[in-house]
Amino acid sequence: MKACGLLLWSGGVAGAAPAACDNPMSPVQAGWVWTYRVSPSDGKKPGSSYALSRAATGTGFQEQSTSAGKPLETARYTCVGGAQLGLQPPRLGSITLTRAAVSGTQVAAAPAWKAGAAWSLVWELEGRQGLLSGKATLTAKRQVLGREKVSVPAGTFDAWKVRVGYRVVGRVGPIPLNRDMNDFEEWYAEGVGLVKSQSSYSTTELLALQK
């Protein structure tokens, strides 16, 4: 598996040409629209839906999410040999980021998808919270558990099941920030991409893919 190198986030995209983003586990196709439904686990809050589209850029691709026709978020990615790396820094509550550098892989190239395979996305972060400054390393590790059938509103897919775990190590002023966050699971189907994700808080399912 080829891993994307270290990149400093500056609001733009840096990296390889769009052809390097070709990945059946996370297709980048002009005109395709993925529609997802998000259902809170407690059943007390109303569910929601959003649409996702991708467009190649000169150096990678851009992902746009919308809800009810209104923009929600724009994320930028760069790629190496089919491996995709997101460039959007994570949100850390009331902490204001002053520096963010990312390395590793978010979505591995297709040949790497085998039971037991694992890859990580690593953010080196610096920021401020009030009068305190701090730094932390945030690691998102994905491990392929195997293949299984998964049914969502868009259909039944033979998908790869992936476990995702987050760990943060650092501190803000004198306060340590060493913790493991709740794991969640994702399911990816070849030629489609993400069809389902599930955490203790919510379940996201593919409603439709318009090509």
mmCIF file of C-alpha atoms in Angstrom:
data_model
loop_
_atom_site.group_PDB
_atom_site.id
_atom_site.type_symbol
_atom_site.label_atom_id
_atom_site.label_comp_id
_atom_site.label_asym_id
_atom_site.label_seq_id
_atom_site.Cartn_x
_atom_site.Cartn_y
_atom_site.Cartn_z
ATOM 1 C CA MET A 1 0.000 0.000 0.000
ATOM 2 C CA LYS A 2 1.276 3.438 -0.872
ATOM 3 C CA ALA A 3 0.755 6.096 1.796
ATOM 4 C CA CYS A 4 0.290 9.771 1.181
ATOM 5 C CA GLY A 5 3.098 11.939 2.554
ATOM 6 C CA LEU A 6 3.040 14.701 5.120
ATOM 7 C CA LEU A 7 0.973 17.718 4.118
ATOM 8 C CA LEU A 8 0.395 21.057 5.801
ATOM 9 C CA TRP A 9 -3.203 22.226 5.618
ATOM 10 C CA SER A 10 -3.700 25.728 4.264
ATOM 11 C CA GLY A 11 -7.237 25.536 2.900
ATOM 12 C CA GLY A 12 -6.083 24.318 -0.516
ATOM 13 C CA VAL A 13 -5.187 20.989 -2.055
ATOM 14 C CA ALA A 14 -1.716 19.640 -2.665
ATOM 15 C CA GLY A 15 -0.674 16.353 -4.162
ATOM 16 C CA ALA A 16 -1.147 14.109 -7.142
ATOM 17 C CA ALA A 17 -3.181 14.342 -10.320
ATOM 18 C CA PRO A 18 -6.864 13.271 -10.316
ATOM 19 C CA ALA A 19 -6.018 9.963 -12.087
ATOM 20 C CA ALA A 20 -4.190 8.933 -8.911
ATOM 21 C CA CYS A 21 -7.503 9.139 -7.029
ATOM 22 C CA ASP A 22 -9.104 6.283 -8.971
ATOM 23 C CA ASN A 23 -10.317 3.896 -6.240
ATOM 24 C CA PRO A 24 -13.307 1.517 -6.510
ATOM 25 C CA MET A 25 -13.771 1.694 -2.729
ATOM 26 C CA SER A 26 -14.264 5.455 -2.966
ATOM 27 C CA PRO A 27 -15.049 6.392 -6.593
ATOM 28 C CA VAL A 28 -14.395 9.898 -7.885
ATOM 29 C CA GLN A 29 -16.851 10.252 -10.757
ATOM 30 C CA ALA A 30 -18.242 13.485 -12.197
ATOM 31 C CA GLY A 31 -22.015 13.630 -11.959
ATOM 32 C CA TRP A 32 -22.390 10.861 -9.362
ATOM 33 C CA VAL A 33 -24.480 11.762 -6.295
ATOM 34 C CA TRP A 34 -24.614 9.636 -3.152
ATOM 35 C CA THR A 35 -27.593 10.247 -0.841
ATOM 36 C CA TYR A 36 -27.331 9.121 2.782
ATOM 37 C CA ARG A 37 -29.727 8.873 5.728
ATOM 38 C CA VAL A 38 -28.496 9.477 9.276
ATOM 39 C CA SER A 39 -30.534 7.890 12.092
ATOM 40 C CA PRO A 40 -29.685 8.745 15.735
ATOM 41 C CA SER A 41 -29.329 5.624 17.886
ATOM 42 C CA ASP A 42 -31.486 6.881 20.749
ATOM 43 C CA GLY A 43 -34.494 7.469 18.476
ATOM 44 C CA LYS A 44 -35.276 10.707 20.302
ATOM 45 C CA LYS A 45 -33.839 13.087 17.743
ATOM 46 C CA PRO A 46 -35.146 13.296 14.185
ATOM 47 C CA GLY A 47 -33.110 11.710 11.440
ATOM 48 C CA SER A 48 -31.597 13.641 8.565
ATOM 49 C CA SER A 49 -30.268 13.099 5.072
ATOM 50 C CA TYR A 50 -27.566 14.608 2.919
ATOM 51 C CA ALA A 51 -26.212 14.319 -0.608
ATOM 52 C CA LEU A 52 -22.563 13.918 -1.532
ATOM 53 C CA SER A 53 -20.813 14.672 -4.822
ATOM 54 C CA ARG A 54 -17.192 14.680 -5.923
ATOM 55 C CA ALA A 55 -15.294 16.582 -8.567
ATOM 56 C CA ALA A 56 -11.699 16.147 -9.684
ATOM 57 C CA THR A 57 -9.427 19.138 -9.185
ATOM 58 C CA GLY A 58 -6.024 19.846 -10.628
ATOM 59 C CA THR A 59 -4.373 18.076 -7.720
ATOM 60 C CA GLY A 60 -6.920 15.638 -6.249
ATOM 61 C CA PHE A 61 -10.647 15.969 -5.709
ATOM 62 C CA GLN A 62 -13.219 18.001 -3.830
ATOM 63 C CA GLU A 63 -16.188 16.522 -1.969
ATOM 64 C CA GLN A 64 -19.327 18.617 -1.479
ATOM 65 C CA SER A 65 -22.145 17.675 0.905
ATOM 66 C CA THR A 66 -25.569 19.318 0.779
ATOM 67 C CA SER A 67 -28.864 18.972 2.629
ATOM 68 C CA ALA A 68 -32.157 20.184 1.197
ATOM 69 C CA GLY A 69 -30.115 21.847 -1.542
ATOM 70 C CA LYS A 70 -28.049 23.887 0.903
ATOM 71 C CA PRO A 71 -24.255 23.417 1.206
ATOM 72 C CA LEU A 72 -23.103 21.726 4.397
ATOM 73 C CA GLU A 73 -19.386 21.183 3.973
ATOM 74 C CA THR A 74 -16.638 21.083 1.374
ATOM 75 C CA ALA A 75 -13.776 18.661 1.930
ATOM 76 C CA ARG A 76 -10.579 18.382 -0.101
ATOM 77 C CA TYR A 77 -8.515 15.291 -0.792
ATOM 78 C CA THR A 78 -5.199 14.382 -2.348
ATOM 79 C CA CYS A 79 -4.180 10.942 -3.616
ATOM 80 C CA VAL A 80 -1.231 8.656 -4.324
ATOM 81 C CA GLY A 81 -1.730 5.515 -6.390
ATOM 82 C CA GLY A 82 -5.415 5.268 -5.522
ATOM 83 C CA ALA A 83 -4.934 5.897 -1.786
ATOM 84 C CA GLN A 84 -6.945 8.927 -0.660
ATOM 85 C CA LEU A 85 -6.034 11.426 2.047
ATOM 86 C CA GLY A 86 -8.451 14.023 3.439
ATOM 87 C CA LEU A 87 -7.012 17.480 4.015
ATOM 88 C CA GLN A 88 -9.755 18.927 6.203
ATOM 89 C CA PRO A 89 -8.548 19.297 9.827
ATOM 90 C CA PRO A 90 -10.787 17.790 12.530
ATOM 91 C CA ARG A 91 -13.003 19.985 14.680
ATOM 92 C CA LEU A 92 -11.902 20.087 18.318
ATOM 93 C CA GLY A 93 -14.727 21.910 20.070
ATOM 94 C CA SER A 94 -13.593 25.243 21.469
ATOM 95 C CA ILE A 95 -9.932 24.733 20.476
ATOM 96 C CA THR A 96 -8.769 27.076 17.704
ATOM 97 C CA LEU A 97 -6.224 25.374 15.469
ATOM 98 C CA THR A 98 -3.071 27.296 14.562
ATOM 99 C CA ARG A 99 -1.284 24.470 12.750
ATOM 100 C CA ALA A 100 -2.399 21.156 11.257
ATOM 101 C CA ALA A 101 -0.232 18.635 9.387
ATOM 102 C CA VAL A 102 -1.582 15.342 8.068
ATOM 103 C CA SER A 103 0.053 12.115 6.900
ATOM 104 C CA GLY A 104 -0.922 8.540 6.160
ATOM 105 C CA THR A 105 -4.017 7.207 4.402
ATOM 106 C CA GLN A 106 -7.751 7.678 4.864
ATOM 107 C CA VAL A 107 -9.005 5.285 2.172
ATOM 108 C CA ALA A 108 -6.445 2.704 1.062
ATOM 109 C CA ALA A 109 -5.876 1.763 -2.557
ATOM 110 C CA ALA A 110 -7.906 -1.255 -3.727
ATOM 111 C CA PRO A 111 -5.052 -3.846 -3.600
ATOM 112 C CA ALA A 112 -4.633 -3.206 0.150
ATOM 113 C CA TRP A 113 -8.189 -4.279 0.999
ATOM 114 C CA LYS A 114 -7.751 -7.703 2.588
ATOM 115 C CA ALA A 115 -8.983 -9.163 5.865
ATOM 116 C CA GLY A 116 -6.643 -7.992 8.620
ATOM 117 C CA ALA A 117 -5.168 -5.094 6.623
ATOM 118 C CA ALA A 118 -4.864 -1.797 8.468
ATOM 119 C CA TRP A 119 -3.855 1.789 7.742
ATOM 120 C CA SER A 120 -3.876 5.072 9.648
ATOM 121 C CA LEU A 121 -4.473 8.768 9.147
ATOM 122 C CA VAL A 122 -2.424 10.940 11.507
ATOM 123 C CA TRP A 123 -2.978 14.612 12.338
ATOM 124 C CA GLU A 124 -0.317 16.662 14.165
ATOM 125 C CA LEU A 125 -2.238 19.579 15.660
ATOM 126 C CA GLU A 126 -1.399 22.787 17.508
ATOM 127 C CA GLY A 127 -3.903 25.304 18.827
ATOM 128 C CA ARG A 128 -5.252 27.492 21.580
ATOM 129 C CA GLN A 129 -8.128 27.302 24.018
ATOM 130 C CA GLY A 130 -8.575 30.645 25.718
ATOM 131 C CA LEU A 131 -5.201 31.589 27.217
ATOM 132 C CA LEU A 132 -3.846 28.049 26.947
ATOM 133 C CA SER A 133 -1.858 26.638 24.053
ATOM 134 C CA GLY A 134 -1.475 22.969 23.280
ATOM 135 C CA LYS A 135 -0.597 20.283 20.800
ATOM 136 C CA ALA A 136 -1.855 16.800 20.085
ATOM 137 C CA THR A 137 -1.527 13.839 17.759
ATOM 138 C CA LEU A 138 -4.844 12.453 16.514
ATOM 139 C CA THR A 139 -4.684 9.004 14.898
ATOM 140 C CA ALA A 140 -7.554 7.373 13.011
ATOM 141 C CA LYS A 141 -6.805 3.687 12.424
ATOM 142 C CA ARG A 142 -8.880 1.573 10.039
ATOM 143 C CA GLN A 143 -8.724 -2.211 10.052
ATOM 144 C CA VAL A 144 -10.458 -4.493 7.552
ATOM 145 C CA LEU A 145 -12.456 -7.178 9.392
ATOM 146 C CA GLY A 146 -13.623 -9.091 6.324
ATOM 147 C CA ARG A 147 -16.399 -9.230 3.741
ATOM 148 C CA GLU A 148 -20.103 -9.577 4.484
ATOM 149 C CA LYS A 149 -23.507 -8.855 2.994
ATOM 150 C CA VAL A 150 -25.049 -5.612 4.184
ATOM 151 C CA SER A 151 -28.532 -4.329 3.358
ATOM 152 C CA VAL A 152 -29.381 -0.626 3.203
ATOM 153 C CA PRO A 153 -32.200 1.278 1.454
ATOM 154 C CA ALA A 154 -30.094 1.458 -1.740
ATOM 155 C CA GLY A 155 -29.848 -2.340 -1.911
ATOM 156 C CA THR A 156 -27.856 -5.330 -0.660
ATOM 157 C CA PHE A 157 -24.102 -5.212 -1.167
ATOM 158 C CA ASP A 158 -21.150 -7.544 -0.768
ATOM 159 C CA ALA A 159 -19.060 -5.160 1.290
ATOM 160 C CA TRP A 160 -15.820 -4.872 3.206
ATOM 161 C CA LYS A 161 -16.422 -4.277 6.919
ATOM 162 C CA VAL A 162 -13.940 -1.878 8.524
ATOM 163 C CA ARG A 163 -13.426 -0.965 12.182
ATOM 164 C CA VAL A 164 -12.344 2.626 12.836
ATOM 165 C CA GLY A 165 -10.666 3.718 16.061
ATOM 166 C CA TYR A 166 -9.486 7.170 17.114
ATOM 167 C CA ARG A 167 -6.780 7.982 19.640
ATOM 168 C CA VAL A 168 -5.600 11.422 20.756
ATOM 169 C CA VAL A 169 -2.367 12.057 22.654
ATOM 170 C CA GLY A 170 -1.340 15.542 23.782
ATOM 171 C CA ARG A 171 -2.187 18.339 26.156
ATOM 172 C CA VAL A 172 -3.733 21.808 26.436
ATOM 173 C CA GLY A 173 -1.629 23.790 28.882
ATOM 174 C CA PRO A 174 -1.115 21.466 31.871
ATOM 175 C CA ILE A 175 -4.159 19.331 31.012
ATOM 176 C CA PRO A 176 -3.407 15.964 29.343
ATOM 177 C CA LEU A 177 -5.510 14.868 26.364
ATOM 178 C CA ASN A 178 -4.707 11.154 26.224
ATOM 179 C CA ARG A 179 -7.751 9.108 25.333
ATOM 180 C CA ASP A 180 -9.232 6.500 23.047
ATOM 181 C CA MET A 181 -12.520 7.477 21.431
ATOM 182 C CA ASN A 182 -15.394 5.125 20.725
ATOM 183 C CA ASP A 183 -14.787 2.759 17.812
ATOM 184 C CA PHE A 184 -17.260 2.614 14.948
ATOM 185 C CA GLU A 185 -17.705 0.481 11.855
ATOM 186 C CA GLU A 186 -17.947 1.196 8.139
ATOM 187 C CA TRP A 187 -18.978 -0.920 5.144
ATOM 188 C CA TYR A 188 -17.564 -0.261 1.652
ATOM 189 C CA ALA A 189 -18.768 -1.837 -1.603
ATOM 190 C CA GLU A 190 -16.568 -1.915 -4.704
ATOM 191 C CA GLY A 191 -17.723 0.500 -7.384
ATOM 192 C CA VAL A 192 -20.031 2.251 -4.921
ATOM 193 C CA GLY A 193 -18.011 3.393 -1.915
ATOM 194 C CA LEU A 194 -19.315 3.798 1.617
ATOM 195 C CA VAL A 195 -22.726 2.153 1.995
ATOM 196 C CA LYS A 196 -23.062 2.178 5.785
ATOM 197 C CA SER A 197 -21.409 3.408 8.969
ATOM 198 C CA GLN A 198 -22.504 2.702 12.528
ATOM 199 C CA SER A 199 -21.450 4.103 15.883
ATOM 200 C CA SER A 200 -22.981 4.194 19.349
ATOM 201 C CA TYR A 201 -24.512 7.558 18.391
ATOM 202 C CA SER A 202 -25.963 7.038 14.920
ATOM 203 C CA THR A 203 -26.267 4.893 11.808
ATOM 204 C CA THR A 204 -25.629 6.261 8.319
ATOM 205 C CA GLU A 205 -26.990 4.328 5.340
ATOM 206 C CA LEU A 206 -26.877 4.825 1.570
ATOM 207 C CA LEU A 207 -30.330 5.728 0.249
ATOM 208 C CA ALA A 208 -29.408 6.016 -3.417
ATOM 209 C CA LEU A 209 -26.537 6.441 -5.853
ATOM 210 C CA GLN A 210 -27.327 8.498 -8.936
ATOM 211 C CA LYS A 211 -24.871 8.020 -11.793
#
